[in-house]
PDB file of C-alpha atoms in Angstrom:
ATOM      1  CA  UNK A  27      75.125 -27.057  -2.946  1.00 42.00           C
ATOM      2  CA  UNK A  28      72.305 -28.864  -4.664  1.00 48.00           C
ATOM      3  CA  UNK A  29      70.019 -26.859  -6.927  1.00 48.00           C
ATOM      4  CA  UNK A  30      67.229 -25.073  -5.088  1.00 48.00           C
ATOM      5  CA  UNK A  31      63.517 -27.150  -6.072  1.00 47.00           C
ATOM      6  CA  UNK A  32      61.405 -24.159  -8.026  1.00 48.00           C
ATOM      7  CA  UNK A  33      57.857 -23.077  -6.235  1.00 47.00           C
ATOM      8  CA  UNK A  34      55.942 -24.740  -8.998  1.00 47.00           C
ATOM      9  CA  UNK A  35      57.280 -28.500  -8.181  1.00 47.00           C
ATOM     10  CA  UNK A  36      57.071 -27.626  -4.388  1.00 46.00           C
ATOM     11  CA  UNK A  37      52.911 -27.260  -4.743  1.00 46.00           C
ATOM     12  CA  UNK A  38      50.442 -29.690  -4.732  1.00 46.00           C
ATOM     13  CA  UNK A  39      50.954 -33.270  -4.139  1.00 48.00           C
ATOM     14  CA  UNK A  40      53.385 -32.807  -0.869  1.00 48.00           C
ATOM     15  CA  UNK A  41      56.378 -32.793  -3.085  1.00 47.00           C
ATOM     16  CA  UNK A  42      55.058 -35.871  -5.018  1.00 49.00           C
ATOM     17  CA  UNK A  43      56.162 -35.994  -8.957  1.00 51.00           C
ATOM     18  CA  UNK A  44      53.235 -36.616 -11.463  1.00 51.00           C
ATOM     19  CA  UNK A  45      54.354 -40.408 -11.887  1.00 53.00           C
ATOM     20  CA  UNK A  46      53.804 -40.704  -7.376  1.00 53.00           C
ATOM     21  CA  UNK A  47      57.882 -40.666  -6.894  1.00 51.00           C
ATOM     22  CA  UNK A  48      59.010 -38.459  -3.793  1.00 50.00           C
ATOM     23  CA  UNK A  49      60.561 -35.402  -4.294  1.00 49.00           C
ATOM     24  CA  UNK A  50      62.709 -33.528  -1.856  1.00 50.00           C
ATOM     25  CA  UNK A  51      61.216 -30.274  -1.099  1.00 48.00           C
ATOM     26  CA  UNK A  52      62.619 -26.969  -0.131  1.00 48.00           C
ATOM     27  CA  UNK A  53      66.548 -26.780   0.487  1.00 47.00           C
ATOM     28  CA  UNK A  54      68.236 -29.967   1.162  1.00 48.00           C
ATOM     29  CA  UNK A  55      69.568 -30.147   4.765  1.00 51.00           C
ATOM     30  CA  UNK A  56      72.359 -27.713   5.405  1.00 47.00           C
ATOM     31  CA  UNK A  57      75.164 -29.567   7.443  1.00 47.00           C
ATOM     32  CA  UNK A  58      77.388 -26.825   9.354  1.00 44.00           C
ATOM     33  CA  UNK A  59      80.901 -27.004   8.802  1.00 43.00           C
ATOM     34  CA  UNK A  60      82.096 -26.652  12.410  1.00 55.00           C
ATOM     35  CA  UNK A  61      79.190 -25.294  14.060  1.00 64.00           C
ATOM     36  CA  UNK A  62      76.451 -22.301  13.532  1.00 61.00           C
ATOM     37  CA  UNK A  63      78.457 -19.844  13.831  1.00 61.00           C
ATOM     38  CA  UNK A  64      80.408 -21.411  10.950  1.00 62.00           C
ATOM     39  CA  UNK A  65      76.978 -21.828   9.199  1.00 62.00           C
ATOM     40  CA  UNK A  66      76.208 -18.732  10.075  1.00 62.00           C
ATOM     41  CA  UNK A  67      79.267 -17.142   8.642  1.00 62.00           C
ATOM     42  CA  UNK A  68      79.416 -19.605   5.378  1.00 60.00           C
ATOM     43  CA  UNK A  69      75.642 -19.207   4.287  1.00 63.00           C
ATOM     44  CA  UNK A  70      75.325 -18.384   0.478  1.00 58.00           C
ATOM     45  CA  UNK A  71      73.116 -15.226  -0.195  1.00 55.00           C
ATOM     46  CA  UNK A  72      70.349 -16.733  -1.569  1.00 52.00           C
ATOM     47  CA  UNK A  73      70.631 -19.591   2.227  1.00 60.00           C
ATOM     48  CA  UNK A  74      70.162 -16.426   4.347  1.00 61.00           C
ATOM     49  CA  UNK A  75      69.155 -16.397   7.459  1.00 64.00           C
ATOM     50  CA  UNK A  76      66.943 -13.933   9.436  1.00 75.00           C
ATOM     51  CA  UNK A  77      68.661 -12.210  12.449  1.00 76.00           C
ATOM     52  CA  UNK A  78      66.287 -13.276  14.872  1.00 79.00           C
ATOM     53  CA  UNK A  79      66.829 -17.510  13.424  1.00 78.00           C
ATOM     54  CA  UNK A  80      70.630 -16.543  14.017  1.00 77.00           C
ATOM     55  CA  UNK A  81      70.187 -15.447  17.174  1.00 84.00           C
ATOM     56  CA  UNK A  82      68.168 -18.251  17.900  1.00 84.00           C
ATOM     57  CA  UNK A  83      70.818 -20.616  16.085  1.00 81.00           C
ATOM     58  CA  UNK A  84      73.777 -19.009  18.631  1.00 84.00           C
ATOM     59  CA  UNK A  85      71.341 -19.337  22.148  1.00 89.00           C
ATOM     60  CA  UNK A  86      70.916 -23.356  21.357  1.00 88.00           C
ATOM     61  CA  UNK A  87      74.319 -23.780  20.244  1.00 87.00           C
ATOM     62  CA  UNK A  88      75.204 -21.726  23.260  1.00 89.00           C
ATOM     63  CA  UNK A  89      73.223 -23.918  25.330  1.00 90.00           C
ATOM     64  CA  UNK A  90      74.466 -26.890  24.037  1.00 89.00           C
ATOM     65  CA  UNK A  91      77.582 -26.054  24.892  1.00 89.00           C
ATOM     66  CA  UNK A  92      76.725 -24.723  28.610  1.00 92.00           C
ATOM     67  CA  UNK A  93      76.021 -28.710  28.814  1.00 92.00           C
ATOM     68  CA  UNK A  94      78.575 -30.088  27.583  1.00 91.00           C
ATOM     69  CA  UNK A  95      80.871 -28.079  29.491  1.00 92.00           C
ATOM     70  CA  UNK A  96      78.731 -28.918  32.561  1.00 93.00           C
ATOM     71  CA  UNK A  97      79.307 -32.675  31.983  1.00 93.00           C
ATOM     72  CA  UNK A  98      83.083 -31.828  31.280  1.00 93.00           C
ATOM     73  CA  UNK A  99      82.799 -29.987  34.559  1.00 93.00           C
ATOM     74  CA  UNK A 100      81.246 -32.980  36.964  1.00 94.00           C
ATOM     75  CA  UNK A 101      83.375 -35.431  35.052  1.00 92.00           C
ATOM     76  CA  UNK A 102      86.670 -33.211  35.895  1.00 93.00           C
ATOM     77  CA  UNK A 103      85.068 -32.851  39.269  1.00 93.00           C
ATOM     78  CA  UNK A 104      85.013 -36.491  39.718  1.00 93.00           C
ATOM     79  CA  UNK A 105      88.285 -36.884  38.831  1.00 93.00           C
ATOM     80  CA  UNK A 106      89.808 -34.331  41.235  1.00 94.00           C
ATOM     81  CA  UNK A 107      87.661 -36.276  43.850  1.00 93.00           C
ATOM     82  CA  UNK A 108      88.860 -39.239  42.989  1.00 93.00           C
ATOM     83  CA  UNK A 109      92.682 -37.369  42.975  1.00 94.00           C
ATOM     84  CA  UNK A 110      92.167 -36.005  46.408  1.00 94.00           C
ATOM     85  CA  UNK A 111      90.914 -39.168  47.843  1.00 94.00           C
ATOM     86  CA  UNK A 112      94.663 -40.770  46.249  1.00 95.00           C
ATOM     87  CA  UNK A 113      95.958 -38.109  47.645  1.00 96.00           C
ATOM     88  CA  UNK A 114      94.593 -38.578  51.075  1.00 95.00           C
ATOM     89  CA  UNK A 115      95.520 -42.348  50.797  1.00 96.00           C
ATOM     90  CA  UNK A 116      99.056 -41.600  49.860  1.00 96.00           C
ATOM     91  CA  UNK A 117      99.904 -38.871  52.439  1.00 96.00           C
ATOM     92  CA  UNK A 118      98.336 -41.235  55.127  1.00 96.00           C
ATOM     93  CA  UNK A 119     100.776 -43.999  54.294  1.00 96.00           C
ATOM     94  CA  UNK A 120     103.865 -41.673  53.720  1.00 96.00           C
ATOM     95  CA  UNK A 121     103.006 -40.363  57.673  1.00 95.00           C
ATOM     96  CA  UNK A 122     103.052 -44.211  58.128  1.00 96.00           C
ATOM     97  CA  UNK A 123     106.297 -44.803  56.879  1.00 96.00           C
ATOM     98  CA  UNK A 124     107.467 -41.626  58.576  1.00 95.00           C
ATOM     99  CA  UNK A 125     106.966 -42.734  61.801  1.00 95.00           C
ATOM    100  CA  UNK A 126     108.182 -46.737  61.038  1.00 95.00           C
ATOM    101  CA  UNK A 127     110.997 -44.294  59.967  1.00 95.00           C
ATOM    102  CA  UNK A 128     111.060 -42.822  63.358  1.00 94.00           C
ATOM    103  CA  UNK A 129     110.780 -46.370  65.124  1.00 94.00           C
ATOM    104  CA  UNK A 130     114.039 -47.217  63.140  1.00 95.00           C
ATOM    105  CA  UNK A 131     116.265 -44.500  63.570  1.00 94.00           C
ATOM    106  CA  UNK A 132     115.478 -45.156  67.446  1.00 94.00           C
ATOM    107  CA  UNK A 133     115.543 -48.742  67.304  1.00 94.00           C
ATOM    108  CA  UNK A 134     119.318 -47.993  65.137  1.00 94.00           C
ATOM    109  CA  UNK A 135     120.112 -45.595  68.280  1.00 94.00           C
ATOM    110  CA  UNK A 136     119.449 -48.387  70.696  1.00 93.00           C
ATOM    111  CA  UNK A 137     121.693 -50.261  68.983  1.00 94.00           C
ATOM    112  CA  UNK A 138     124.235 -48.284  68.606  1.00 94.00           C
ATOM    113  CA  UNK A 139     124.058 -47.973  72.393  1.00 94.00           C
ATOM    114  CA  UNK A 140     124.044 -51.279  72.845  1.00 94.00           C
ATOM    115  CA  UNK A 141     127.372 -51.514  70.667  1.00 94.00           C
ATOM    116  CA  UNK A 142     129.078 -48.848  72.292  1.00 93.00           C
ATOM    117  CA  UNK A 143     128.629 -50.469  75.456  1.00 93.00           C
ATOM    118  CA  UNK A 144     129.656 -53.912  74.206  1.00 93.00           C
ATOM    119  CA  UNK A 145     132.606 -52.639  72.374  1.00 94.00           C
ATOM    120  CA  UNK A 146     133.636 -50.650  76.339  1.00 94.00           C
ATOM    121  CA  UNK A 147     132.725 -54.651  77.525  1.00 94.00           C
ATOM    122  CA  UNK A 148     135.198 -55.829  75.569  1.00 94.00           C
ATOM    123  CA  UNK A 149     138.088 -53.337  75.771  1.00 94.00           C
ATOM    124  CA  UNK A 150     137.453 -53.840  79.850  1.00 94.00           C
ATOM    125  CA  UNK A 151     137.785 -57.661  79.467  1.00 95.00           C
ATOM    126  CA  UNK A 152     140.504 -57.232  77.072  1.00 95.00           C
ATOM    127  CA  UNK A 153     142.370 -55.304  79.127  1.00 95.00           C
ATOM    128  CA  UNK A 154     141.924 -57.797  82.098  1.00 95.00           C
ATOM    129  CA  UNK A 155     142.924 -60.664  80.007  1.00 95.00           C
ATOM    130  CA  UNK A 156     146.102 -58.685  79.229  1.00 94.00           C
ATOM    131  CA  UNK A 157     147.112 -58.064  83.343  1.00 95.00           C
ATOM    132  CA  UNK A 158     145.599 -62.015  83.691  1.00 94.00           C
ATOM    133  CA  UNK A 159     148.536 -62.746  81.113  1.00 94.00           C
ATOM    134  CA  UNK A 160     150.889 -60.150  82.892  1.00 94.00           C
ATOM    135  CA  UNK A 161     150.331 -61.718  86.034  1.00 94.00           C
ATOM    136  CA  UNK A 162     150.552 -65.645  84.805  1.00 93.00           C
ATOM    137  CA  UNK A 163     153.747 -64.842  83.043  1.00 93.00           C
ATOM    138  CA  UNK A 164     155.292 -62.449  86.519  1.00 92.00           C
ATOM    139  CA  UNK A 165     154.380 -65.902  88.289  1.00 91.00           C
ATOM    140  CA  UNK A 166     155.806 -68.561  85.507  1.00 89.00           C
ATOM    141  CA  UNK A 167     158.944 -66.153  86.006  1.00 88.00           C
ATOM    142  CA  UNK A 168     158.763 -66.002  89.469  1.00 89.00           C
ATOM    143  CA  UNK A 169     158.329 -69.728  89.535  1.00 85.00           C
ATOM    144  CA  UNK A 170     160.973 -70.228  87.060  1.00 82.00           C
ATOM    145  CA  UNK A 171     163.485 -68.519  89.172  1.00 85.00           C
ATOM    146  CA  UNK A 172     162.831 -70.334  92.930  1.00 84.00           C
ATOM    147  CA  UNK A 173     163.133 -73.680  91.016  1.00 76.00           C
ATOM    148  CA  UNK A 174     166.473 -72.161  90.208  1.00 78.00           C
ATOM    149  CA  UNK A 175     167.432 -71.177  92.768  1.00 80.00           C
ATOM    150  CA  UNK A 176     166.291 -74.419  94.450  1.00 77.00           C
ATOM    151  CA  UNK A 177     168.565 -76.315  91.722  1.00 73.00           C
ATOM    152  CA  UNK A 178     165.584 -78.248  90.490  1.00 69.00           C
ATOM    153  CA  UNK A 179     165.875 -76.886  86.894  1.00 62.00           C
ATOM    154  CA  UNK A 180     166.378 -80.237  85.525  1.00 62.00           C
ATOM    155  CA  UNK A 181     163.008 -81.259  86.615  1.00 57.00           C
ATOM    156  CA  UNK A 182     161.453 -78.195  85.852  1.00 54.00           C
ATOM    157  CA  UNK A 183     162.198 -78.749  82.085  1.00 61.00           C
ATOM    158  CA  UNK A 184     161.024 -82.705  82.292  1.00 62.00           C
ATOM    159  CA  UNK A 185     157.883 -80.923  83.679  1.00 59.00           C
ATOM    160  CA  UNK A 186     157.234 -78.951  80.854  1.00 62.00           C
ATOM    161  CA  UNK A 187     158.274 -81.704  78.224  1.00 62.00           C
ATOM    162  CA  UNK A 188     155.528 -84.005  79.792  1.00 60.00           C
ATOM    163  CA  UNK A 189     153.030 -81.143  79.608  1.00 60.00           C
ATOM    164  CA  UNK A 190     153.824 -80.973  75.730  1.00 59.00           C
ATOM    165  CA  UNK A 191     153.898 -84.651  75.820  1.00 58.00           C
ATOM    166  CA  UNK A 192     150.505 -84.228  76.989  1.00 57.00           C
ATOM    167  CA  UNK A 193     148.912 -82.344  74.811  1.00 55.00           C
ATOM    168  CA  UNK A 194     149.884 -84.563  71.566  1.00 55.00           C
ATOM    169  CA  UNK A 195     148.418 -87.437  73.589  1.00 54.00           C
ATOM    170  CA  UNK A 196     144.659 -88.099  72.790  1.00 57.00           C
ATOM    171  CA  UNK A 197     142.775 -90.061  75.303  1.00 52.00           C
ATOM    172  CA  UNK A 198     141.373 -94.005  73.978  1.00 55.00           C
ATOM    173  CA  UNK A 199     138.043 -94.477  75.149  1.00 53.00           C
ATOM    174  CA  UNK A 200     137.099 -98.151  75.245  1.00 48.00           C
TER     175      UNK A 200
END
């Protein structure tokens, strides 16, 4: 701490020095370490202060701090406004998505209908193409045996041979 200014250079002259240079007077300003408590707490003897100045001291700090935690309180405030809004928007698209969840699972169910019944389609049409077959190859048989028996075998077989004949022929268009 600086020296304290004596009571004789304090009077007269507001502090002035006989050659008109300012002089601090009194105690040079006391900065508190933390706070007034702290000041309170850390005060040299001859810095003392009087109960009631503490007390006084302790009701503005106290004050002070009463608004600042007031302004930490409307700022949180905002903030958990601002949360629940995100909160509101978030939960309103997640019920969204639920139900384009929904619309999927029964659009996949349709589907899956739809499949079933296809795949029953085709086993059906399979199943006709295989007696279609069946029956073709009970007539080609049948067939096969009253040209036999008819003796026209011969000419069955030249048949045939101009059917394969055929089939390696490819038409000339002009």
């Amino acid at each position: 701490m600086p020296p304290k200014i004596s009571a004789s250079e304090m009077s007269g002259n507001s502090g002035k020095k006989k050659d008109g240079a300012s002089k601090k007077v009194g105690y040079p300003r006391f900065k508190p370490p933390f706070s007034i408590r702290c000041q309170i707490l850390y005060q040299h003897e001859d810095q003392l202060m009087s109960p009631f100045v503490q007390i006084k001291a302790l009701i503005k700090e106290n004050q002070s701090s009463i608004r600042h935690n007031e302004r930490e309180l409307y700022s949180f405030s905002m903030v958990l406004q601002d949360n629940k809004e995100d909160i509101r928007i978030y939960e309103e698209h997640i019920r969204k998505l639920k139900q384009e969840n929904i619309d999927y699972e029964e659009k996949i169910r349709d589907y899956e209908e739809y499949n079933t019944d296809c795949k029953e389609k085709v086993a059906k049409l399979e199943k006709i193409q295989k007696q279609i077959d069946e029956f073709e190859q009970k007539l080609n048989d049948r067939l096969r045996t009253e040209v036999e028996k008819a003796g026209l075998l011969s000419d069955w077989e030249e048949v045939e041979e101009d059917e394969e004949t055929e089939k390696d022929c490819e038409p000339i268009w002009f």
